[in-house]
Coordinates of C-alpha atoms in Angstrom, one line a residue:
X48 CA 95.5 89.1 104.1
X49 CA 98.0 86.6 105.4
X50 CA 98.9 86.8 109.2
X51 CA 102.1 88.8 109.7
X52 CA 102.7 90.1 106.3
X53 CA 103.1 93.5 105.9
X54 CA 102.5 95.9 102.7
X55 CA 104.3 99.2 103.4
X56 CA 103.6 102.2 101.0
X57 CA 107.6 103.4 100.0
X58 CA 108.7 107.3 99.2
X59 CA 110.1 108.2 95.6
X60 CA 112.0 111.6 95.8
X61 CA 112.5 112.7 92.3
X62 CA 114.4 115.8 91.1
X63 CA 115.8 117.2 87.8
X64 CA 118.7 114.3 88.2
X65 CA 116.9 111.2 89.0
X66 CA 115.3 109.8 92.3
X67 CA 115.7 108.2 95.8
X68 CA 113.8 105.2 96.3
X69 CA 113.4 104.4 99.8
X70 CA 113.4 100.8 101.4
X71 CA 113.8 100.5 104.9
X72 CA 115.9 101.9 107.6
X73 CA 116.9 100.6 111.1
X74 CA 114.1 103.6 112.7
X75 CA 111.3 101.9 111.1
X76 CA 108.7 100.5 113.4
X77 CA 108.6 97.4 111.1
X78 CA 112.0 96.8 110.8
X79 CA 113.4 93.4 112.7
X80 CA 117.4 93.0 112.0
X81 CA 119.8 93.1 109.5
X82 CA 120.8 90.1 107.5
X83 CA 121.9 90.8 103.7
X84 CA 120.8 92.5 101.2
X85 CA 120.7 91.0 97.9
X86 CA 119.1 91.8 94.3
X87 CA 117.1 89.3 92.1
X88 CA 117.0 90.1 88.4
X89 CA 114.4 88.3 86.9
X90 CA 113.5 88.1 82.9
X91 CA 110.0 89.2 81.3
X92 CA 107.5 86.1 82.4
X93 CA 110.1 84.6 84.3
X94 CA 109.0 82.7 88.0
X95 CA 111.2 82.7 90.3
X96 CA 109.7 80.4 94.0
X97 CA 108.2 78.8 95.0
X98 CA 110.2 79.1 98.4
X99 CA 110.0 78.8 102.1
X100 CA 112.4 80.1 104.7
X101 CA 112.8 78.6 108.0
X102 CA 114.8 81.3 109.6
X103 CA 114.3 84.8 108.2
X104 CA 111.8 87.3 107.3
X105 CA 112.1 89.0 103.9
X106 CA 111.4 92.2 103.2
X107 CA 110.9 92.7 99.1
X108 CA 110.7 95.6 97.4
X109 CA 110.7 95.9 93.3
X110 CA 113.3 98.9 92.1
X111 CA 112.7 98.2 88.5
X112 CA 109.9 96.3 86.5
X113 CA 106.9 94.9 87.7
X114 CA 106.2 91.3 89.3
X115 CA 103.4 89.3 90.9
X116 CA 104.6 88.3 94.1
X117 CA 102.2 85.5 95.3
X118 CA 102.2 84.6 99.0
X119 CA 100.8 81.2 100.5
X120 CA 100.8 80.6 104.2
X121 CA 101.7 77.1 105.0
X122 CA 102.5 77.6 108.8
X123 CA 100.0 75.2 110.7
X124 CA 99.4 77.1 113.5
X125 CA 98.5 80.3 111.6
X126 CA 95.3 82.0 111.7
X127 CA 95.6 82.4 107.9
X128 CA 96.6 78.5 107.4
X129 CA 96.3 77.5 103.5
X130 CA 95.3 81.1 102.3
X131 CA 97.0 82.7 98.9
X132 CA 97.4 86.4 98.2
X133 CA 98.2 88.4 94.9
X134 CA 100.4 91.4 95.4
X135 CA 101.3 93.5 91.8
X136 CA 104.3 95.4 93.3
X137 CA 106.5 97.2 91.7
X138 CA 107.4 100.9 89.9
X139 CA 104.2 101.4 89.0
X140 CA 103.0 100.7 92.8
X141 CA 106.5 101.1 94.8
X142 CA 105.9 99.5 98.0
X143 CA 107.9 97.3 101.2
X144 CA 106.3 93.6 101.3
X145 CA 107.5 91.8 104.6
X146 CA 107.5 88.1 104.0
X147 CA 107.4 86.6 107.4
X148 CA 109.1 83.2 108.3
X149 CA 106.9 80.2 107.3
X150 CA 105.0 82.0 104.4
X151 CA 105.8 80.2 101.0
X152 CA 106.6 83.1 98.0
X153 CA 107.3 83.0 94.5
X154 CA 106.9 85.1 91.6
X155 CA 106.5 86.5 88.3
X156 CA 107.5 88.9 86.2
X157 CA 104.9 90.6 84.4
X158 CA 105.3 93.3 81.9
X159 CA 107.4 93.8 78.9
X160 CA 111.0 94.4 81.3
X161 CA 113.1 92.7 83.3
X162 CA 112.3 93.0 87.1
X163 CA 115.2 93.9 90.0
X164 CA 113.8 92.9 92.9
X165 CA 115.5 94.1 96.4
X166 CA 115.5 91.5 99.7
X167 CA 116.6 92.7 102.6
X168 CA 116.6 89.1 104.7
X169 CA 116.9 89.1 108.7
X170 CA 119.4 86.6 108.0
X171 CA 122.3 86.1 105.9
X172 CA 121.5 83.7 102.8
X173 CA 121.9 79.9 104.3
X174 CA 120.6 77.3 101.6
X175 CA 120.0 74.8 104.3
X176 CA 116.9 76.9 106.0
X177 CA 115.2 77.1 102.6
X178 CA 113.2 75.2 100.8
X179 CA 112.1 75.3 97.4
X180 CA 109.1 73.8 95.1
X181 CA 108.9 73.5 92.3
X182 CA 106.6 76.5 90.8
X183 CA 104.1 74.1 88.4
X184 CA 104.3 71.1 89.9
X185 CA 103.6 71.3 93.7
X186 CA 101.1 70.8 96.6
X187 CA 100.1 74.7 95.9
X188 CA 97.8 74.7 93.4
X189 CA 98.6 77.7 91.6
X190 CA 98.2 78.7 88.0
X191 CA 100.6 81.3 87.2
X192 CA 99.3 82.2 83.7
X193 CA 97.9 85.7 82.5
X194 CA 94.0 86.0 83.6
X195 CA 91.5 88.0 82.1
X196 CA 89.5 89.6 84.3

């Protein structure tokens, strides 16, 4: 695991009309503050990163769909320095992923749907804290295709 991020199991309440999917809330021991909250739709084998914030922690979680979210830790003075993690997220495994500030993410969408995927950022979106590389053609070497385990 990468130093800081956090994977947080999330409640689904369903009844006879639907469900409540829970995110976060201001009581939770691993909440930090309140910046926006925005929704990424993202297309069947879409990737959306790679990206790096300067400024804010993210907090992801995947309402609809299914995505590998991969994480690379590119902070220098990080326990965790260089190291890559996998995390499936999604319906099928409904969970709260805090990204912390420093930690490179992208994605994927896997599966035959669309993905909407939930931030909620400690800080409201400023393009100038966040960097982006390119998701095939980077320093991370990283290939996104299906493997077959």
């Amino acid at each position: 695991m990468i130093d800081g991020v956090k994977i947080i199991p999330l409640k689904q309440i369903p009844d006879e009309r639907g469900k409540i999917m829970h995110m976060l809330k201001s009581t939770d021991e691993h909440f930090e503050k309140f910046g926006e909250i925005y929704f990424s739709v993202a297309y069947p084998g879409v990737i959306k990163g790679w990206h790096l914030h300067t400024k804010q922690a993210q907090f992801y979680a995947v309402i609809s769909g299914m995505i590998k979210l991969v994480l690379y830790d590119e902070r220098n003075n990080s326990n965790t320095y260089g190291e890559l993690i996998e995390i499936f997220t999604g319906e099928d495994n409904y969970q709260l992923i805090k990204i912390p500030v420093g930690v490179v993410n992208g994605y994927k969408t896997i599966g035959p749907k669309s993905a909407i995927v939930a931030n909620c950022a400690t800080e409201p979106h400023d393009p100038v804290e966040m960097l982006r590389y390119d998701p095939l053609k980077s320093h991370i070497k990283y290939d996104w295709s299906l493997k077959h385990r």
